[in-house]
mmCIF file of C-alpha atoms and ligand atoms in Angstrom:
data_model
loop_
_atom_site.group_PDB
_atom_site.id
_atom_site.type_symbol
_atom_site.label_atom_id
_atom_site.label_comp_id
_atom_site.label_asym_id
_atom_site.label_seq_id
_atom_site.Cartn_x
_atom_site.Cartn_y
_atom_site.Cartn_z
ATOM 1 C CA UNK A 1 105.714 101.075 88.875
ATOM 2 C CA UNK A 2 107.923 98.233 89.931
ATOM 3 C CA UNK A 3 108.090 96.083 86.756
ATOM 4 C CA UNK A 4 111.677 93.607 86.900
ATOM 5 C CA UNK A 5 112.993 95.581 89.655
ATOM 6 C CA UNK A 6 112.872 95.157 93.605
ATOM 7 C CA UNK A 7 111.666 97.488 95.907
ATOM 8 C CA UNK A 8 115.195 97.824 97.769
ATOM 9 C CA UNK A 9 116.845 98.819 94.691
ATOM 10 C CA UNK A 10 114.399 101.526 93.905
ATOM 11 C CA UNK A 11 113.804 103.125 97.220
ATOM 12 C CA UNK A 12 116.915 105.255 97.284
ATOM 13 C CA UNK A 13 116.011 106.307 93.552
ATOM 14 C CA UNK A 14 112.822 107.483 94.130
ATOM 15 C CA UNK A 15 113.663 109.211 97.155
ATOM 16 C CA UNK A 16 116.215 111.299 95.121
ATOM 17 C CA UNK A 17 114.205 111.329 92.192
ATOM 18 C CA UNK A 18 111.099 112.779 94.452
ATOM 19 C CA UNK A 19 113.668 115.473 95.618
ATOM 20 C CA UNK A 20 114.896 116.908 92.476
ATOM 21 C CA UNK A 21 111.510 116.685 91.023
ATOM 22 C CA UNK A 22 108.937 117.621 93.724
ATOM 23 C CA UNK A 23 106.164 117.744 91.682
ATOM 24 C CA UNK A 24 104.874 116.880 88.050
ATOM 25 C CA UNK A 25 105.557 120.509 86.793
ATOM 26 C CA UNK A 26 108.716 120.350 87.398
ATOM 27 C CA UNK A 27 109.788 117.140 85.974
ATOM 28 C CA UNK A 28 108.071 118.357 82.769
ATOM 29 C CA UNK A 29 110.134 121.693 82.602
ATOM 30 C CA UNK A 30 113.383 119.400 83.720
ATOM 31 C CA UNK A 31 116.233 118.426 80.939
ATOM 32 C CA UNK A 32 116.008 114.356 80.085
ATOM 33 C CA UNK A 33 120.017 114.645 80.591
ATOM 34 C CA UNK A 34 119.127 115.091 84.578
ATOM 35 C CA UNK A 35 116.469 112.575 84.083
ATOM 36 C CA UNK A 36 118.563 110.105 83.444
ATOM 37 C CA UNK A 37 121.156 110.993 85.236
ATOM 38 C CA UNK A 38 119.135 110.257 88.884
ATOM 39 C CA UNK A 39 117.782 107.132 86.342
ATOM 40 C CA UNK A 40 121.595 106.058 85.700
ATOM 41 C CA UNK A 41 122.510 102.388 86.997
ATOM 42 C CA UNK A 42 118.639 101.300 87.272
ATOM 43 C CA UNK A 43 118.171 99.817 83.943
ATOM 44 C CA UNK A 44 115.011 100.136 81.507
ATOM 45 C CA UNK A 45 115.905 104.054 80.636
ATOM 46 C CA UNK A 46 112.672 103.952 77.935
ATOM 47 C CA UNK A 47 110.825 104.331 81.443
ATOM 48 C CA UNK A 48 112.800 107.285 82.062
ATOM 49 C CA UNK A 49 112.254 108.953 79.085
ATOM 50 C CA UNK A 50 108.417 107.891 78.755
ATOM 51 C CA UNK A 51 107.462 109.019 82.400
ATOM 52 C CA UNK A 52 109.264 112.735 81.669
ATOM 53 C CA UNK A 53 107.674 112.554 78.305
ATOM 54 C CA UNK A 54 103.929 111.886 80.073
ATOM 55 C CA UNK A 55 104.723 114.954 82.704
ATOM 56 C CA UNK A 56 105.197 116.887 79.554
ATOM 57 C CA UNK A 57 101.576 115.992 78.541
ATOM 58 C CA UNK A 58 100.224 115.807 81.571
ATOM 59 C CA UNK A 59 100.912 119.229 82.242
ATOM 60 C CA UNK A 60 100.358 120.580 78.300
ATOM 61 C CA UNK A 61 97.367 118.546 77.592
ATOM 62 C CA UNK A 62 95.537 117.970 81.087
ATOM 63 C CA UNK A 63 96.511 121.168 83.275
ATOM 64 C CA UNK A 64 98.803 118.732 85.576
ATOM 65 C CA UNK A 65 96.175 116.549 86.303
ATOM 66 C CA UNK A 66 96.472 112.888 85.663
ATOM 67 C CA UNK A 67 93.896 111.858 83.431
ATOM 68 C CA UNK A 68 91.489 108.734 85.788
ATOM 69 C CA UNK A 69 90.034 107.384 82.684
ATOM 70 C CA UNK A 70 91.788 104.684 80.844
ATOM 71 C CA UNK A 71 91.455 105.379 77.898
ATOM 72 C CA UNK A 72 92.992 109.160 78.437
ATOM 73 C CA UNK A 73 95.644 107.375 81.171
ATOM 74 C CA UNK A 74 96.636 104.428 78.104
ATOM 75 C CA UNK A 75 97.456 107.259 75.552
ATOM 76 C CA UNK A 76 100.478 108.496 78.040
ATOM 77 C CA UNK A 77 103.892 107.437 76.665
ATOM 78 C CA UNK A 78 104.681 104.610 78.405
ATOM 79 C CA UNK A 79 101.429 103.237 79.826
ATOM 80 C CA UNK A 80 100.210 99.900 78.819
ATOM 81 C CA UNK A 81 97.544 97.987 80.379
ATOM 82 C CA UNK A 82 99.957 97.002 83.862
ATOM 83 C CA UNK A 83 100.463 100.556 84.581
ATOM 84 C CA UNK A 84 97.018 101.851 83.877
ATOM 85 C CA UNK A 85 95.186 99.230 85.928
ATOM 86 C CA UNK A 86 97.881 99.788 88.936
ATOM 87 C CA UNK A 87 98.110 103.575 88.798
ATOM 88 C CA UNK A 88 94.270 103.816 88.055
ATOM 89 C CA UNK A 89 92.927 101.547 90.937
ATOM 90 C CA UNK A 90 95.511 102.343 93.781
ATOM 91 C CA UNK A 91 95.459 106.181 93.271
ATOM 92 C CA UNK A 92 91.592 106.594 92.018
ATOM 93 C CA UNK A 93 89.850 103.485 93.224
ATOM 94 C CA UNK A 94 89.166 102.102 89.335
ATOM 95 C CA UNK A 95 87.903 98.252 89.152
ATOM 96 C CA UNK A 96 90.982 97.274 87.078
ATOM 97 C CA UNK A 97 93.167 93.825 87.803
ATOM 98 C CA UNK A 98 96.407 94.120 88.086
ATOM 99 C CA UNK A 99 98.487 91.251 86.524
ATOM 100 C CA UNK A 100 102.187 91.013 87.176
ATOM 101 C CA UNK A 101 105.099 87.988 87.683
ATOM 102 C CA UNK A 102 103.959 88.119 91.093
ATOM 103 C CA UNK A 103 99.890 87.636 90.110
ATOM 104 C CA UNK A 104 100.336 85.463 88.095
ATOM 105 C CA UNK A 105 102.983 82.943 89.989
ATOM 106 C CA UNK A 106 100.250 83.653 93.176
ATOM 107 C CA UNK A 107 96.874 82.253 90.552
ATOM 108 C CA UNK A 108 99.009 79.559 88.602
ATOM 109 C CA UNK A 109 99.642 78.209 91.913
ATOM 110 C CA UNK A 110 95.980 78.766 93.898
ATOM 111 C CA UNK A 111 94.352 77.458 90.790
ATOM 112 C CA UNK A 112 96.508 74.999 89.027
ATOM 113 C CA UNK A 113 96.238 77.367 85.884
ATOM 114 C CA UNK A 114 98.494 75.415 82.968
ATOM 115 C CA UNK A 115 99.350 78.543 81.180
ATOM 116 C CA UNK A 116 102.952 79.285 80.867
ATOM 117 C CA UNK A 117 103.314 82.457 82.645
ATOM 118 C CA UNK A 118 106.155 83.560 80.241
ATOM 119 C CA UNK A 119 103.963 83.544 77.405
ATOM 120 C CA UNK A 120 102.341 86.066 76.249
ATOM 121 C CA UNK A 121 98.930 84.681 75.234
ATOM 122 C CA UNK A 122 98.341 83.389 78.535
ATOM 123 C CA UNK A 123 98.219 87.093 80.045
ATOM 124 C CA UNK A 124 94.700 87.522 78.946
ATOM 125 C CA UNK A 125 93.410 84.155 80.942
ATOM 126 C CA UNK A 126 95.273 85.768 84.000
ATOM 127 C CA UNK A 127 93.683 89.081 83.122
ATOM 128 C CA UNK A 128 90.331 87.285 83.198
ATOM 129 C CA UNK A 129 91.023 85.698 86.393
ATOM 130 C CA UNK A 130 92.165 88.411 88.217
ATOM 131 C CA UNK A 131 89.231 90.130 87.151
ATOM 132 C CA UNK A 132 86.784 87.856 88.604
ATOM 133 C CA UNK A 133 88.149 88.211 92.169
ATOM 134 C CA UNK A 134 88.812 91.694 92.112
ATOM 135 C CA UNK A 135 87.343 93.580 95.206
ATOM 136 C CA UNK A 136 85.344 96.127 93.007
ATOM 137 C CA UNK A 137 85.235 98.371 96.296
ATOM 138 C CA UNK A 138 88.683 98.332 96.784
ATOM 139 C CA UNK A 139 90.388 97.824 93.793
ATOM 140 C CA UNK A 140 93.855 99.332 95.181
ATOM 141 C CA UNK A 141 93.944 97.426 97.811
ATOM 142 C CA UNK A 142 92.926 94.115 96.650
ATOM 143 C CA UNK A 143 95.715 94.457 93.151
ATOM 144 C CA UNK A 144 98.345 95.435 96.057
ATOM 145 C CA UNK A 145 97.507 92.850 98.498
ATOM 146 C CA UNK A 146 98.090 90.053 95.621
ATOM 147 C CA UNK A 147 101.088 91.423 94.595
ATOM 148 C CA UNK A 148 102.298 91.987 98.381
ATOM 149 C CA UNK A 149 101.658 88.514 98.468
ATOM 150 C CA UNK A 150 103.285 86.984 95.568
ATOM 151 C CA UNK A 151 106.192 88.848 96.493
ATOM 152 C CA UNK A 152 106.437 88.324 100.274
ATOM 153 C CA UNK A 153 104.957 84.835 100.664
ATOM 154 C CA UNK A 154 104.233 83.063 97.001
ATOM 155 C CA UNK A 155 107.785 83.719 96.412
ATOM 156 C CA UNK A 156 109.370 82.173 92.866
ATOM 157 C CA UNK A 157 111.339 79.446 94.983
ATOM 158 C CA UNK A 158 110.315 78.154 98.754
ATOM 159 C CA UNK A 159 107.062 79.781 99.155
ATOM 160 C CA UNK A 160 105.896 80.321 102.843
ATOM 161 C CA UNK A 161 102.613 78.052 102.416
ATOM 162 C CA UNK A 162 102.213 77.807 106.630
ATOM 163 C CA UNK A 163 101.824 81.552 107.176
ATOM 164 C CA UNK A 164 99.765 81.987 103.467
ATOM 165 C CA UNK A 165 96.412 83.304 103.758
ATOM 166 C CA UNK A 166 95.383 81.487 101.065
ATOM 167 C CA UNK A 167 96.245 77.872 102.187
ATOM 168 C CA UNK A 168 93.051 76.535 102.916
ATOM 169 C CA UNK A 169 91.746 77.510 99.119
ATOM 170 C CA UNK A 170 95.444 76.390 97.323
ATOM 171 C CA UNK A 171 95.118 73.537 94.890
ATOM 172 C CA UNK A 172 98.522 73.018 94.337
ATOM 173 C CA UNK A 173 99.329 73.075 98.243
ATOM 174 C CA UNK A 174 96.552 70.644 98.596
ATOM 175 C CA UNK A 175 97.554 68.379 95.974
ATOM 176 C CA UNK A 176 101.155 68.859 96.813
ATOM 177 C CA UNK A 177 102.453 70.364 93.284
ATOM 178 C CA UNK A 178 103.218 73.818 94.806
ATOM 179 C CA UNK A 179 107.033 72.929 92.815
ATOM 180 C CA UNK A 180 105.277 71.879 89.668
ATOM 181 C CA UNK A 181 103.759 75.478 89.425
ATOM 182 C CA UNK A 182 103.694 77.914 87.375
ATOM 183 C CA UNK A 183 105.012 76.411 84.755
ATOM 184 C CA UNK A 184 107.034 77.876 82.453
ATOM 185 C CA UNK A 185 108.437 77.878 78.262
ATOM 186 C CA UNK A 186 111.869 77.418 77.653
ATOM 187 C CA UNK A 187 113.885 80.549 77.166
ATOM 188 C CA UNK A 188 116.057 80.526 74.389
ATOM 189 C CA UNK A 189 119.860 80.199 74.764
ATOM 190 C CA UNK A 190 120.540 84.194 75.582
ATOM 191 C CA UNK A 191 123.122 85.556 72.868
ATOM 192 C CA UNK A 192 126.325 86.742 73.682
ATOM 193 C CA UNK A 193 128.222 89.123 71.664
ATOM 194 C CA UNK A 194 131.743 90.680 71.643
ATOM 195 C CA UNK A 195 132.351 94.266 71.801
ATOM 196 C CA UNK A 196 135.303 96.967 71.401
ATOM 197 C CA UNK A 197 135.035 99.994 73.043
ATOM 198 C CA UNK A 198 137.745 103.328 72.606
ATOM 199 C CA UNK A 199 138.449 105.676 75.555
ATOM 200 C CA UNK A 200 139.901 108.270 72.498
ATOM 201 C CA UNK A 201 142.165 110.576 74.239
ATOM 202 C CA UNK A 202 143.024 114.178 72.518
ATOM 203 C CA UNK A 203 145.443 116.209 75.072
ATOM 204 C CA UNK A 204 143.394 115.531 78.596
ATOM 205 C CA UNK A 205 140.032 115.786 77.280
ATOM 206 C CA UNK A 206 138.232 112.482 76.149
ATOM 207 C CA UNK A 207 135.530 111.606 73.630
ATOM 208 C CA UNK A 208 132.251 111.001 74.615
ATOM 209 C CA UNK A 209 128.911 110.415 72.399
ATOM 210 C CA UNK A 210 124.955 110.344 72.836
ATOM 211 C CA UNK A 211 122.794 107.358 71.902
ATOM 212 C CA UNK A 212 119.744 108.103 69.981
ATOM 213 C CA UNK A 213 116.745 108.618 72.042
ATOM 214 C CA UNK A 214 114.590 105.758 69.773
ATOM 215 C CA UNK A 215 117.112 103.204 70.859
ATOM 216 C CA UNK A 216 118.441 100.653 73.431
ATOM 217 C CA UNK A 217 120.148 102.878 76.473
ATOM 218 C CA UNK A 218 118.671 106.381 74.618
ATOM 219 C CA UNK A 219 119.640 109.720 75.433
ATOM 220 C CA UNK A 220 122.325 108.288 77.380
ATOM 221 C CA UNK A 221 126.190 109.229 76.911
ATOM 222 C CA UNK A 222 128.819 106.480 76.001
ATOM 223 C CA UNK A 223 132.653 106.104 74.546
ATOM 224 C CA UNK A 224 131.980 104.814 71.212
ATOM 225 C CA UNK A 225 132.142 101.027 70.709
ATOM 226 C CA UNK A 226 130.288 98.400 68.853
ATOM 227 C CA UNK A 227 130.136 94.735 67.573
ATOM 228 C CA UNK A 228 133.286 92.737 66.855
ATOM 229 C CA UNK A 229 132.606 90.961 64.026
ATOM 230 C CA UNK A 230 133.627 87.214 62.992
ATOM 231 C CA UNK A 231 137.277 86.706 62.830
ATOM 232 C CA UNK A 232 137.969 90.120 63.623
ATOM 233 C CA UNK A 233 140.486 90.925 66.573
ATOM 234 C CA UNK A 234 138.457 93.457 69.307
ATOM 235 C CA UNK A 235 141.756 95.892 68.328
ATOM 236 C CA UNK A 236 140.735 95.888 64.458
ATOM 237 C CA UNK A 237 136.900 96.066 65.281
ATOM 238 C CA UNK A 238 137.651 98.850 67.757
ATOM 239 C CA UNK A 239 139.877 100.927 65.169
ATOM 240 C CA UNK A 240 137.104 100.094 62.552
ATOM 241 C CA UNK A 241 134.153 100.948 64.461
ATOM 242 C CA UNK A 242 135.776 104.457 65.525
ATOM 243 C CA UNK A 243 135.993 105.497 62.123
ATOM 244 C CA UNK A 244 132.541 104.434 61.086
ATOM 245 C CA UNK A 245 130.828 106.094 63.762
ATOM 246 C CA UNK A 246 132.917 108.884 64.774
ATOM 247 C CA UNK A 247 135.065 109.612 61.238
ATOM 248 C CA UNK A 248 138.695 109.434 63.666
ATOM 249 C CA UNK A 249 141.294 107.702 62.492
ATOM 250 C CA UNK A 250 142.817 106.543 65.737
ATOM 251 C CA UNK A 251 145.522 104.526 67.331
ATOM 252 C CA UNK A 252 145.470 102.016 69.992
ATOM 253 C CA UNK A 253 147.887 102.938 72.769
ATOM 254 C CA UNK A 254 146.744 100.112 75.994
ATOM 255 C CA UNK A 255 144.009 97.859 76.608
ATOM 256 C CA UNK A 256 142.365 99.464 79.489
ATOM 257 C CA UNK A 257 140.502 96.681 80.808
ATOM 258 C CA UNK A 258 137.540 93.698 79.769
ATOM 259 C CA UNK A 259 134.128 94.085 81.344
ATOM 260 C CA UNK A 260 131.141 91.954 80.962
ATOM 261 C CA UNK A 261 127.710 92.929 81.397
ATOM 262 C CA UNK A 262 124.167 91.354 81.017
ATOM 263 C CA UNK A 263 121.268 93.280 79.785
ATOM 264 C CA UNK A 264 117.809 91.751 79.759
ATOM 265 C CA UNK A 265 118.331 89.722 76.384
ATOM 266 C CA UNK A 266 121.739 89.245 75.530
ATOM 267 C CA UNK A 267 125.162 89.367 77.400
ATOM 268 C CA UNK A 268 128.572 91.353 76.071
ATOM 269 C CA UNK A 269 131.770 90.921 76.847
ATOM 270 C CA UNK A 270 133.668 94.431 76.227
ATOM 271 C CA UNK A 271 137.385 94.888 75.269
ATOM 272 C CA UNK A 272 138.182 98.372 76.431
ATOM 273 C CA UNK A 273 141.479 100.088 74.745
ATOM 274 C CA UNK A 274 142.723 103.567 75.257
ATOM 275 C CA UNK A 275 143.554 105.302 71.910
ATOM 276 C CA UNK A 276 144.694 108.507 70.653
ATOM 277 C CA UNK A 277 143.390 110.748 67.906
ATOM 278 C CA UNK A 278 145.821 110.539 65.105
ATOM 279 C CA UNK A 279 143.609 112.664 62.302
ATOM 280 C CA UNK A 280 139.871 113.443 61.726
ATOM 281 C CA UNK A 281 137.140 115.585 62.652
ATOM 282 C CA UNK A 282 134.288 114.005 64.487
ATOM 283 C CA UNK A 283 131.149 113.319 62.062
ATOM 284 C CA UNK A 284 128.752 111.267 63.874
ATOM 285 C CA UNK A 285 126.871 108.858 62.113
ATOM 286 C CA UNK A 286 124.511 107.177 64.616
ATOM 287 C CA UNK A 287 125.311 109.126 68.166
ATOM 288 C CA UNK A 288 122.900 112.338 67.994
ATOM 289 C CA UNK A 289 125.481 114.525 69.988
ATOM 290 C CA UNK A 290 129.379 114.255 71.039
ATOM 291 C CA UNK A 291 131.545 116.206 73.374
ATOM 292 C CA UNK A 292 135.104 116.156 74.693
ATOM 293 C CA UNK A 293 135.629 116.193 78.271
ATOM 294 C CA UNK A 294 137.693 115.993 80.774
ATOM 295 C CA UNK A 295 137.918 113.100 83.141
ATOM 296 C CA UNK A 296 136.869 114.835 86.069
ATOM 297 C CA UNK A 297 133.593 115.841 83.773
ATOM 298 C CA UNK A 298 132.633 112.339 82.990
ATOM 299 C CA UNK A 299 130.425 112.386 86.541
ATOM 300 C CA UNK A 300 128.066 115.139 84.679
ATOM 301 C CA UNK A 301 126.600 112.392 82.208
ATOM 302 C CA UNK A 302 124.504 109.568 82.329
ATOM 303 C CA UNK A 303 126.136 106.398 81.457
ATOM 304 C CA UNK A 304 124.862 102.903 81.364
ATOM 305 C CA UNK A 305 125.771 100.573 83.889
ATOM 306 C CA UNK A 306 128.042 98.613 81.429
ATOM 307 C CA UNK A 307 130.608 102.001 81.159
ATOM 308 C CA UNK A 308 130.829 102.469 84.327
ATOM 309 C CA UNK A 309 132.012 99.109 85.605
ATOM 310 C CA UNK A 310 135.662 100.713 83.428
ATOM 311 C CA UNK A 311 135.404 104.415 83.973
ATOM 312 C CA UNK A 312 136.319 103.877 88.079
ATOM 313 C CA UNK A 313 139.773 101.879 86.240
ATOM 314 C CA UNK A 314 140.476 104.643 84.267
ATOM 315 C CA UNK A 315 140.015 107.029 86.588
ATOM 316 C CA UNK A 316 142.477 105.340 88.942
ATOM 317 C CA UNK A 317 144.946 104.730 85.850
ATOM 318 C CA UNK A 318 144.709 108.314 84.338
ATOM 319 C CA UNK A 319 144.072 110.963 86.761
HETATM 320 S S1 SF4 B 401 99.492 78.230 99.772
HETATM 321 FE FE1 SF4 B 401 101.569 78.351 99.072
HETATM 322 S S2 SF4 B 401 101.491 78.003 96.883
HETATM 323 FE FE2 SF4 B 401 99.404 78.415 97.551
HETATM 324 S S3 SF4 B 401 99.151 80.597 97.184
HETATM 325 FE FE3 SF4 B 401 99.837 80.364 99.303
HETATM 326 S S4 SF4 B 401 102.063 80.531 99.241
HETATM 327 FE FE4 SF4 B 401 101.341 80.204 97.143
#
């Protein structure tokens, strides 16, 4: 389901993603590697790895049949109470309110509801409300239509209150607050931290290592970086980091190239040098899995988004 991420940007995916994986037997017997990699660039990988995960029991534990109860649907990996009311009313006609950014911006609005939509206590009084109005014959339809028109018409800024179907029933149009609401906490300042990354060159081949599958970005492949830490130069923290999590002892020959990158909670800005193995034997401690490859390799692994916005530089510098 569509959760912080627009239609547009997904169609493409899923119509590659439908390709590979035709069916929900498939995607169970699939490797998460080529999971991910038709995943890569999209962001929120734990979905990747939770929807291959619920194939898996899907087809071991309900003979490839999705479960249309919800309390068999909520034990999937992955499924909390969004996905279970979307997948179980659109696809099997369940009375079960959906309540997304778009619901709730579309209520906040038609009912002057106070509740700060980006906190989460207030979900349940959306939850509540959305669950009075729900079209019990048609649940799909009704959850899709309010999210259709949050989207389309009760949009975040300049909603199109002339062609709205719900004008004549809007408080907030009515007492001309539409700007006022929803209302909203604070965010806090998002953090930004400093990172060192090495490309580690030995002959031709490059070093390469695999997150842990419990973490941020898991399962996917990166060159091995990390925090710089307080009055440490990004060369230091880059030589220091190396050793920790890879046991080489390297040394810096260029700096590639800085990237920066947002993720959902913080931002990084990346220092990325190109080093050389000077001694060592790689002993991970932290990536579950290394390899050395070639450059012309690299496009065989999934990477996050933040890696590739340098590997097209040092393609173009080293190949
Ligand atoms: S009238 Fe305007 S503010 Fe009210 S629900 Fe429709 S689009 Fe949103």
């Amino acid at each position: 389901m569509l959760q912080q991420t627009q239609v547009n940007t997904v169609i493409p995916y899923f119509q590659r993603f439908c390709g590979k994986f035709p069916d929900i037997q498939t995607l169970a017997a699939s490797d998460l590697q080529d999971v991910l990699k038709l995943w890569e660039g999209l962001g929120y990988y734990a979905r990747a790895r939770n929807f291959h995960k619920a194939a898996k029991a899907v087809v071991d534990e309900h003979r490839g049949n999705v479960p249309d109860d919800r309390a068999s649907f909520l034990v999937l990996p992955g499924v909390g109470d969004y996905i279970a009311a979307a997948v179980l009313s659109i696809a099997f006609n369940k009375p079960l309110a959906v309540v997304d950014g778009n619901v709730k911006r579309v209520f906040a609005r038609l009912f002057e509801m106070d509740a700060p939509v980006n906190q989460s206590s207030s979900y349940k009084l959306f939850k509540a409300t959305a669950s009075d109005l729900l079209d019990v014959d048609d649940p799909g339809t009704f959850n899709q239509a309010v999210m259709e028109l949050g989207a389309l018409i009760c949009k975040p800024a300049k909603p199109d209150c002339g062609i709205c179907p719900l004008s004549k029933w809007c408080l907030t149009l009515k007492n001309q607050r539409v700007d006022v609401f929803p209302k909203k906490n604070k965010k806090a300042p998002v953090p930004h931290h400093l990172m060192a990354v090495g490309v580690i060159f030995k002959g031709d081949k490059v070093l390469i290592v695999r997150r842990p599958e419990d973490k941020m970005l898991g399962g996917l492949w990166e060159f091995p970086g990390g925090r710089v830490l307080a009055k440490e130069s990004a060369e230091s923290a880059c030589t220091r980091i190396i050793a920790e999590k890879v046991n080489l002892k390297v040394a810096i020959e260029s700096k590639l190239t800085r990237i920066r990158h947002a993720y959902t909670h913080f931002k990084i800005t990346a220092d990325i040098f190109i080093c050389t193995s000077v001694s060592g034997r790689v002993k991970r401690n932290g990536p579950t899995d290394h390899q050395w490859v070639s450059l012309n390799k690299l496009e065989q692994y999934p990477f996050p988004k933040s890696n590739h916005k340098f590997i097209s530089k040092l393609m173009k510098d080293r190949m």
